Short mmCIF file of C-alpha atoms in Angstrom, two decimals:
data_model
loop_
_atom_site.label_atom_id
_atom_site.label_comp_id
_atom_site.label_asym_id
_atom_site.label_seq_id
_atom_site.Cartn_x
_atom_site.Cartn_y
_atom_site.Cartn_z
CA UNK A 1 0.00 0.00 0.00
CA UNK A 2 1.29 3.45 -0.93
CA UNK A 3 0.01 6.35 1.17
CA UNK A 4 0.46 10.11 0.88
CA UNK A 5 0.31 11.66 4.35
CA UNK A 6 -0.68 15.32 4.54
CA UNK A 7 -0.15 17.50 7.61
CA UNK A 8 -2.31 20.41 6.45
CA UNK A 9 -1.29 24.04 6.83
CA UNK A 10 -1.25 27.20 4.75
CA UNK A 11 2.26 28.39 5.58
CA UNK A 12 3.75 24.89 5.66
CA UNK A 13 1.81 21.85 4.45
CA UNK A 14 3.78 18.69 5.24
CA UNK A 15 3.66 15.87 2.68
CA UNK A 16 5.22 12.42 2.85
CA UNK A 17 4.84 9.20 0.90
CA UNK A 18 5.28 5.81 2.61
CA UNK A 19 4.93 2.38 1.07
CA UNK A 20 4.45 -0.92 2.84
CA UNK A 21 2.07 -3.20 4.72
CA UNK A 22 1.38 -3.61 8.43
CA UNK A 23 3.89 -5.92 10.10
CA UNK A 24 6.68 -5.39 7.57
CA UNK A 25 9.40 -2.70 7.38
CA UNK A 26 8.11 0.44 5.68
CA UNK A 27 9.78 2.52 2.97
CA UNK A 28 9.77 6.28 2.60
CA UNK A 29 9.44 7.29 -1.05
CA UNK A 30 9.42 11.04 -0.61
CA UNK A 31 8.95 13.83 1.90
CA UNK A 32 8.63 17.59 1.66
CA UNK A 33 6.68 20.71 2.45
CA UNK A 34 4.34 22.79 0.30
CA UNK A 35 4.84 26.41 1.34
CA UNK A 36 2.76 29.48 0.57
CA UNK A 37 3.69 33.09 1.37
CA UNK A 38 1.92 34.45 4.46
CA UNK A 39 1.41 37.85 2.80
CA UNK A 40 -0.39 36.44 -0.29
CA UNK A 41 -4.17 36.56 -0.75
CA UNK A 42 -5.93 33.61 0.90
CA UNK A 43 -7.42 32.42 -2.40
CA UNK A 44 -4.00 32.47 -4.07
CA UNK A 45 -2.50 30.52 -1.15
CA UNK A 46 -5.18 27.83 -1.56
CA UNK A 47 -4.39 27.65 -5.29
CA UNK A 48 -0.68 27.19 -4.42
CA UNK A 49 -1.52 24.39 -1.95
CA UNK A 50 -3.67 22.73 -4.62
CA UNK A 51 -0.85 22.93 -7.18
CA UNK A 52 1.63 21.46 -4.68
CA UNK A 53 -0.64 18.56 -3.64
CA UNK A 54 -1.40 17.76 -7.28
CA UNK A 55 2.33 17.54 -8.07
CA UNK A 56 2.75 14.99 -5.27
CA UNK A 57 -0.25 12.98 -6.48
CA UNK A 58 1.06 13.08 -10.07
CA UNK A 59 4.55 11.99 -9.08
CA UNK A 60 3.76 9.25 -6.54
CA UNK A 61 0.26 8.03 -7.50
CA UNK A 62 -0.70 6.99 -3.95
CA UNK A 63 -3.57 4.54 -3.37
CA UNK A 64 -4.75 6.50 -0.36
CA UNK A 65 -4.34 9.98 1.11
CA UNK A 66 -4.20 10.27 4.90
CA UNK A 67 -4.97 13.75 6.24
CA UNK A 68 -4.82 15.01 9.80
CA UNK A 69 -8.32 15.45 11.21
CA UNK A 70 -8.63 19.08 12.25
CA UNK A 71 -10.35 20.03 15.47
CA UNK A 72 -11.65 23.49 16.09
CA UNK A 73 -11.15 23.29 19.84
CA UNK A 74 -7.41 23.94 20.08
CA UNK A 75 -5.27 26.73 18.66
CA UNK A 76 -8.07 29.00 17.45
CA UNK A 77 -5.69 31.31 15.55
CA UNK A 78 -4.33 28.81 13.05
CA UNK A 79 -7.19 26.31 12.89
CA UNK A 80 -9.01 28.04 10.03
CA UNK A 81 -5.98 27.90 7.73
CA UNK A 82 -5.44 24.29 8.70
CA UNK A 83 -9.07 23.41 7.93
CA UNK A 84 -8.87 25.20 4.59
CA UNK A 85 -5.60 23.51 3.55
CA UNK A 86 -7.01 20.11 4.59
CA UNK A 87 -10.10 20.78 2.45
CA UNK A 88 -7.87 21.41 -0.57
CA UNK A 89 -5.92 18.18 0.05
CA UNK A 90 -9.15 16.13 0.41
CA UNK A 91 -10.62 17.78 -2.67
CA UNK A 92 -7.54 16.97 -4.80
CA UNK A 93 -7.65 13.31 -3.73
CA UNK A 94 -11.42 12.85 -4.06
CA UNK A 95 -11.43 14.44 -7.52
CA UNK A 96 -9.12 11.61 -8.65
CA UNK A 97 -11.17 8.95 -6.87
CA UNK A 98 -8.39 8.34 -4.33
CA UNK A 99 -9.80 7.34 -0.91
CA UNK A 100 -9.21 9.88 1.87
CA UNK A 101 -8.65 8.79 5.48
CA UNK A 102 -8.64 11.15 8.44
CA UNK A 103 -6.65 10.45 11.59
CA UNK A 104 -6.54 12.58 14.73
CA UNK A 105 -3.18 13.84 16.04
CA UNK A 106 -3.46 11.54 19.07
CA UNK A 107 -4.20 8.50 16.86
CA UNK A 108 -1.07 9.30 14.86
CA UNK A 109 1.10 9.80 17.94
CA UNK A 110 -0.24 6.61 19.54
CA UNK A 111 0.39 4.64 16.33
CA UNK A 112 4.05 5.62 15.96
CA UNK A 113 5.14 6.14 19.60
CA UNK A 114 2.68 4.11 21.68
CA UNK A 115 1.44 7.27 23.41
CA UNK A 116 -1.26 9.67 22.23
CA UNK A 117 0.46 12.46 24.16
CA UNK A 118 3.97 12.10 22.71
CA UNK A 119 5.80 15.31 21.81
CA UNK A 120 7.12 16.42 18.39
CA UNK A 121 10.67 15.18 19.14
CA UNK A 122 9.41 11.70 20.06
CA UNK A 123 7.30 11.47 16.88
CA UNK A 124 10.29 12.62 14.80
CA UNK A 125 12.57 10.06 16.46
CA UNK A 126 10.16 7.18 15.84
CA UNK A 127 9.51 8.20 12.21
CA UNK A 128 13.31 8.25 11.71
CA UNK A 129 13.62 4.77 13.24
CA UNK A 130 10.60 3.19 11.53
CA UNK A 131 11.62 4.44 8.09
CA UNK A 132 15.36 3.81 8.74
CA UNK A 133 16.34 7.40 7.93
CA UNK A 134 19.69 9.02 8.68
CA UNK A 135 18.11 11.95 10.56
CA UNK A 136 14.64 13.19 11.55
CA UNK A 137 12.88 14.86 8.61
CA UNK A 138 12.74 18.65 8.97
CA UNK A 139 10.59 20.65 9.47
CA UNK A 140 8.28 18.90 11.97
CA UNK A 141 5.39 19.20 9.47
CA UNK A 142 7.26 16.87 7.10
CA UNK A 143 7.85 14.31 9.89
CA UNK A 144 4.18 14.58 10.89
CA UNK A 145 3.09 13.85 7.32
CA UNK A 146 5.19 10.66 7.32
CA UNK A 147 3.76 9.71 10.73
CA UNK A 148 0.23 10.11 9.28
CA UNK A 149 1.08 7.79 6.38
CA UNK A 150 2.60 5.21 8.76
CA UNK A 151 -0.43 5.46 11.05
CA UNK A 152 -2.72 4.82 8.12
CA UNK A 153 -0.82 1.77 6.88
CA UNK A 154 -0.89 0.27 10.36
CA UNK A 155 -4.51 1.12 11.14
CA UNK A 156 -5.94 0.20 7.74
CA UNK A 157 -6.19 -3.59 8.39
CA UNK A 158 -8.13 -3.01 11.62
CA UNK A 159 -10.37 -0.44 9.91
CA UNK A 160 -11.03 -2.82 7.02
CA UNK A 161 -11.94 -5.66 9.41
CA UNK A 162 -14.32 -3.29 11.21
CA UNK A 163 -15.94 -2.23 7.93
CA UNK A 164 -16.32 -5.87 6.88
CA UNK A 165 -17.91 -6.72 10.22
CA UNK A 166 -20.37 -3.83 9.88
CA UNK A 167 -21.17 -4.83 6.28
CA UNK A 168 -21.72 -8.45 7.33
CA UNK A 169 -23.94 -7.39 10.22
CA UNK A 170 -25.97 -5.11 7.91
CA UNK A 171 -26.33 -7.92 5.35
CA UNK A 172 -27.57 -10.31 8.06
CA UNK A 173 -29.98 -7.73 9.44
CA UNK A 174 -31.39 -7.06 5.95
CA UNK A 175 -31.71 -10.81 5.31
CA UNK A 176 -33.55 -11.16 8.63
CA UNK A 177 -36.02 -8.43 7.70
CA UNK A 178 -36.79 -9.74 4.22
CA UNK A 179 -37.06 -13.44 5.28
CA UNK B 1 -20.29 45.35 -10.69
CA UNK B 2 -21.47 41.75 -10.67
CA UNK B 3 -20.85 39.82 -7.44
CA UNK B 4 -21.38 36.17 -6.51
CA UNK B 5 -22.10 35.91 -2.79
CA UNK B 6 -21.34 32.59 -1.13
CA UNK B 7 -22.67 31.58 2.29
CA UNK B 8 -20.42 28.56 2.76
CA UNK B 9 -21.65 25.23 4.11
CA UNK B 10 -21.32 21.54 3.29
CA UNK B 11 -24.97 20.58 3.63
CA UNK B 12 -26.30 23.82 2.15
CA UNK B 13 -24.00 26.33 0.47
CA UNK B 14 -25.97 29.47 -0.38
CA UNK B 15 -25.15 31.26 -3.64
CA UNK B 16 -26.56 34.48 -5.04
CA UNK B 17 -25.60 36.85 -7.84
CA UNK B 18 -26.27 40.58 -7.55
CA UNK B 19 -25.44 43.29 -10.04
CA UNK B 20 -25.23 47.02 -9.47
CA UNK B 21 -23.26 49.88 -7.98
CA UNK B 22 -23.45 51.58 -4.59
CA UNK B 23 -26.17 54.20 -4.44
CA UNK B 24 -28.32 52.71 -7.23
CA UNK B 25 -31.05 50.02 -7.13
CA UNK B 26 -29.52 46.54 -7.27
CA UNK B 27 -30.60 43.61 -9.42
CA UNK B 28 -30.66 39.94 -8.46
CA UNK B 29 -29.52 37.76 -11.35
CA UNK B 30 -29.77 34.39 -9.65
CA UNK B 31 -30.03 32.67 -6.29
CA UNK B 32 -29.80 29.08 -5.14
CA UNK B 33 -28.22 26.50 -2.89
CA UNK B 34 -25.53 23.91 -3.58
CA UNK B 35 -26.42 20.85 -1.51
CA UNK B 36 -24.35 17.78 -0.66
CA UNK B 37 -25.60 14.63 1.10
CA UNK B 38 -24.64 14.50 4.80
CA UNK B 39 -23.90 10.77 4.57
CA UNK B 40 -21.38 11.11 1.71
CA UNK B 41 -17.60 10.99 2.22
CA UNK B 42 -16.16 14.41 3.12
CA UNK B 43 -13.88 14.42 0.05
CA UNK B 44 -16.82 13.69 -2.24
CA UNK B 45 -18.87 16.45 -0.62
CA UNK B 46 -16.06 18.94 -1.29
CA UNK B 47 -15.95 17.79 -4.93
CA UNK B 48 -19.73 18.37 -5.16
CA UNK B 49 -19.38 21.88 -3.69
CA UNK B 50 -16.58 22.61 -6.19
CA UNK B 51 -18.74 21.43 -9.10
CA UNK B 52 -21.66 23.56 -7.91
CA UNK B 53 -19.59 26.73 -7.45
CA UNK B 54 -17.97 26.25 -10.85
CA UNK B 55 -21.39 26.03 -12.50
CA UNK B 56 -22.35 29.37 -10.93
CA UNK B 57 -19.07 30.96 -12.04
CA UNK B 58 -19.52 29.56 -15.57
CA UNK B 59 -23.09 30.77 -15.85
CA UNK B 60 -22.80 34.25 -14.32
CA UNK B 61 -19.11 35.21 -14.79
CA UNK B 62 -18.99 37.48 -11.70
CA UNK B 63 -16.23 40.09 -11.37
CA UNK B 64 -15.86 39.34 -7.68
CA UNK B 65 -16.76 36.56 -5.23
CA UNK B 66 -17.79 37.60 -1.72
CA UNK B 67 -17.51 34.83 0.88
CA UNK B 68 -18.53 34.88 4.52
CA UNK B 69 -15.48 35.09 6.76
CA UNK B 70 -15.57 32.06 9.04
CA UNK B 71 -14.68 32.35 12.71
CA UNK B 72 -13.72 29.38 14.79
CA UNK B 73 -15.06 30.85 18.03
CA UNK B 74 -18.75 30.16 17.59
CA UNK B 75 -20.63 26.98 16.74
CA UNK B 76 -17.74 24.54 17.04
CA UNK B 77 -19.71 21.63 15.56
CA UNK B 78 -20.33 23.04 12.12
CA UNK B 79 -17.42 25.45 11.78
CA UNK B 80 -15.07 22.90 10.20
CA UNK B 81 -17.47 22.11 7.37
CA UNK B 82 -18.06 25.82 6.88
CA UNK B 83 -14.32 26.53 6.73
CA UNK B 84 -13.81 23.69 4.25
CA UNK B 85 -16.68 24.77 1.97
CA UNK B 86 -15.40 28.38 2.06
CA UNK B 87 -11.93 27.14 1.08
CA UNK B 88 -13.41 25.42 -1.97
CA UNK B 89 -15.31 28.59 -2.98
CA UNK B 90 -12.19 30.77 -2.61
CA UNK B 91 -10.10 28.21 -4.50
CA UNK B 92 -12.55 28.10 -7.43
CA UNK B 93 -12.54 31.91 -7.70
CA UNK B 94 -8.77 32.39 -7.26
CA UNK B 95 -8.02 29.71 -9.88
CA UNK B 96 -9.88 31.87 -12.41
CA UNK B 97 -8.22 35.06 -11.23
CA UNK B 98 -11.48 36.40 -9.79
CA UNK B 99 -10.87 38.58 -6.69
CA UNK B 100 -12.21 37.14 -3.43
CA UNK B 101 -13.53 39.37 -0.66
CA UNK B 102 -14.35 38.18 2.85
CA UNK B 103 -16.98 39.84 5.00
CA UNK B 104 -17.91 38.93 8.56
CA UNK B 105 -21.52 38.05 9.41
CA UNK B 106 -21.87 41.26 11.42
CA UNK B 107 -20.52 43.38 8.56
CA UNK B 108 -23.11 41.81 6.28
CA UNK B 109 -25.96 42.30 8.75
CA UNK B 110 -24.90 45.90 9.41
CA UNK B 111 -24.70 46.61 5.66
CA UNK B 112 -28.19 45.41 4.82
CA UNK B 113 -30.14 46.12 8.05
CA UNK B 114 -28.14 48.84 9.81
CA UNK B 115 -27.47 46.55 12.77
CA UNK B 116 -24.66 44.00 13.14
CA UNK B 117 -26.90 41.97 15.45
CA UNK B 118 -29.95 41.65 13.19
CA UNK B 119 -31.64 38.23 13.04
CA UNK B 120 -32.21 35.99 10.01
CA UNK B 121 -35.75 37.24 9.43
CA UNK B 122 -34.62 40.88 9.38
CA UNK B 123 -31.82 40.10 6.91
CA UNK B 124 -34.28 38.18 4.72
CA UNK B 125 -36.77 41.05 4.82
CA UNK B 126 -34.16 43.63 3.82
CA UNK B 127 -32.74 41.45 1.03
CA UNK B 128 -36.29 41.09 -0.31
CA UNK B 129 -36.83 44.85 -0.19
CA UNK B 130 -33.42 45.87 -1.59
CA UNK B 131 -33.67 43.47 -4.52
CA UNK B 132 -37.40 44.14 -5.02
CA UNK B 133 -38.33 40.44 -4.76
CA UNK B 134 -41.82 39.03 -4.29
CA UNK B 135 -40.86 37.01 -1.20
CA UNK B 136 -37.76 36.36 0.95
CA UNK B 137 -35.44 33.84 -0.75
CA UNK B 138 -35.53 30.41 0.92
CA UNK B 139 -33.64 28.80 2.58
CA UNK B 140 -31.91 31.41 4.77
CA UNK B 141 -28.54 30.38 3.27
CA UNK B 142 -29.69 31.67 -0.12
CA UNK B 143 -30.82 35.00 1.39
CA UNK B 144 -27.50 35.26 3.26
CA UNK B 145 -25.57 34.75 0.02
CA UNK B 146 -27.48 37.65 -1.57
CA UNK B 147 -26.85 39.78 1.54
CA UNK B 148 -23.11 39.06 1.17
CA UNK B 149 -23.16 40.20 -2.45
CA UNK B 150 -25.08 43.38 -1.54
CA UNK B 151 -22.69 44.06 1.34
CA UNK B 152 -19.74 43.74 -1.01
CA UNK B 153 -21.17 46.11 -3.63
CA UNK B 154 -21.87 48.71 -0.95
CA UNK B 155 -18.58 48.34 0.90
CA UNK B 156 -16.34 48.09 -2.17
CA UNK B 157 -16.10 51.88 -2.84
CA UNK B 158 -15.02 52.51 0.77
CA UNK B 159 -12.54 49.63 0.63
CA UNK B 160 -11.13 50.92 -2.65
CA UNK B 161 -10.72 54.43 -1.23
CA UNK B 162 -8.93 52.91 1.77
CA UNK B 163 -6.62 50.90 -0.46
CA UNK B 164 -5.89 53.97 -2.58
CA UNK B 165 -5.09 55.99 0.55
CA UNK B 166 -2.75 53.25 1.81
CA UNK B 167 -1.08 53.00 -1.62
CA UNK B 168 -0.68 56.79 -1.75
CA UNK B 169 0.75 56.88 1.76
CA UNK B 170 3.18 54.05 0.93
CA UNK B 171 4.23 55.83 -2.27
CA UNK B 172 4.85 59.06 -0.31
CA UNK B 173 6.76 57.19 2.39
CA UNK B 174 8.92 55.45 -0.21
CA UNK B 175 9.53 58.75 -1.95
CA UNK B 176 10.48 60.26 1.38
CA UNK B 177 13.00 57.51 2.03
CA UNK B 178 14.60 57.62 -1.40
CA UNK B 179 14.71 61.43 -1.58
#
């Protein structure tokens, strides 16, 4: 499975591509940051994010895009830009028919470090180890994007089993009603 | 001046086109709502909003798009969807080089009713009167989109004068420095 992780942001949007399956060593294919100038018009910044995400989709052709789920509760100042950048990333993926998965920051931290309250340095250290890199990816947004992709690869089997169970249950229930 | 007003939302995104200049009677050219199913995937809903906005841009070719400025403070539950839908609207406009203007809900209410704390009914009544309609546009999102467009047409001259004053001041300051 090849996943593009996106840590959404207007000033810095982290992007990272990881390939692999749960239970096997993972491979990083690419990592980077899409940047837009803080003094540009908001609409133009969104266009720049779109162009950047599309270049990553064109180059790596991921089977899934994993985006950080944005909450409005914390960090009121930056949350709007984050929500808007995440919308652009989801839109780019959905337009191509690529499935989009959302993971919360604590799900991502728990997946790669074992703790949902791990700090940035811990996440960076584990991403470095899990992908067998020479040094933690900089900036933190790039490391976070890789962590999102790793989280998705590891959580996907469990999510698929859950979906299958729900589908099976629904099928049985329908059968019961029509019998 | 022809303005497309957008009251952003995922379930109902209000859209309305108003033509005119400040100080003269205004004309409504079109009003409607772009709807997306609440049970669809978020990415697919954003694609549907994009398609809807693009149809309005294609049909009416506005010179400006006025979008409600989203705040994260109030109504935490729906604000993310609103921010995401507004990002799609701004993206569609900016991609075509159409200027995007943001107005806060209280600016819009103050522009059309005289009070920044007017309720929905009051805004609907004034939109009906100002555009000489037979009845208030339904749903409220459609009326709000028209109110945004009206607000923009009325505020634009003041905003332009402000921008000109700032530009003039900057030019003088630069001249002063280089002299």
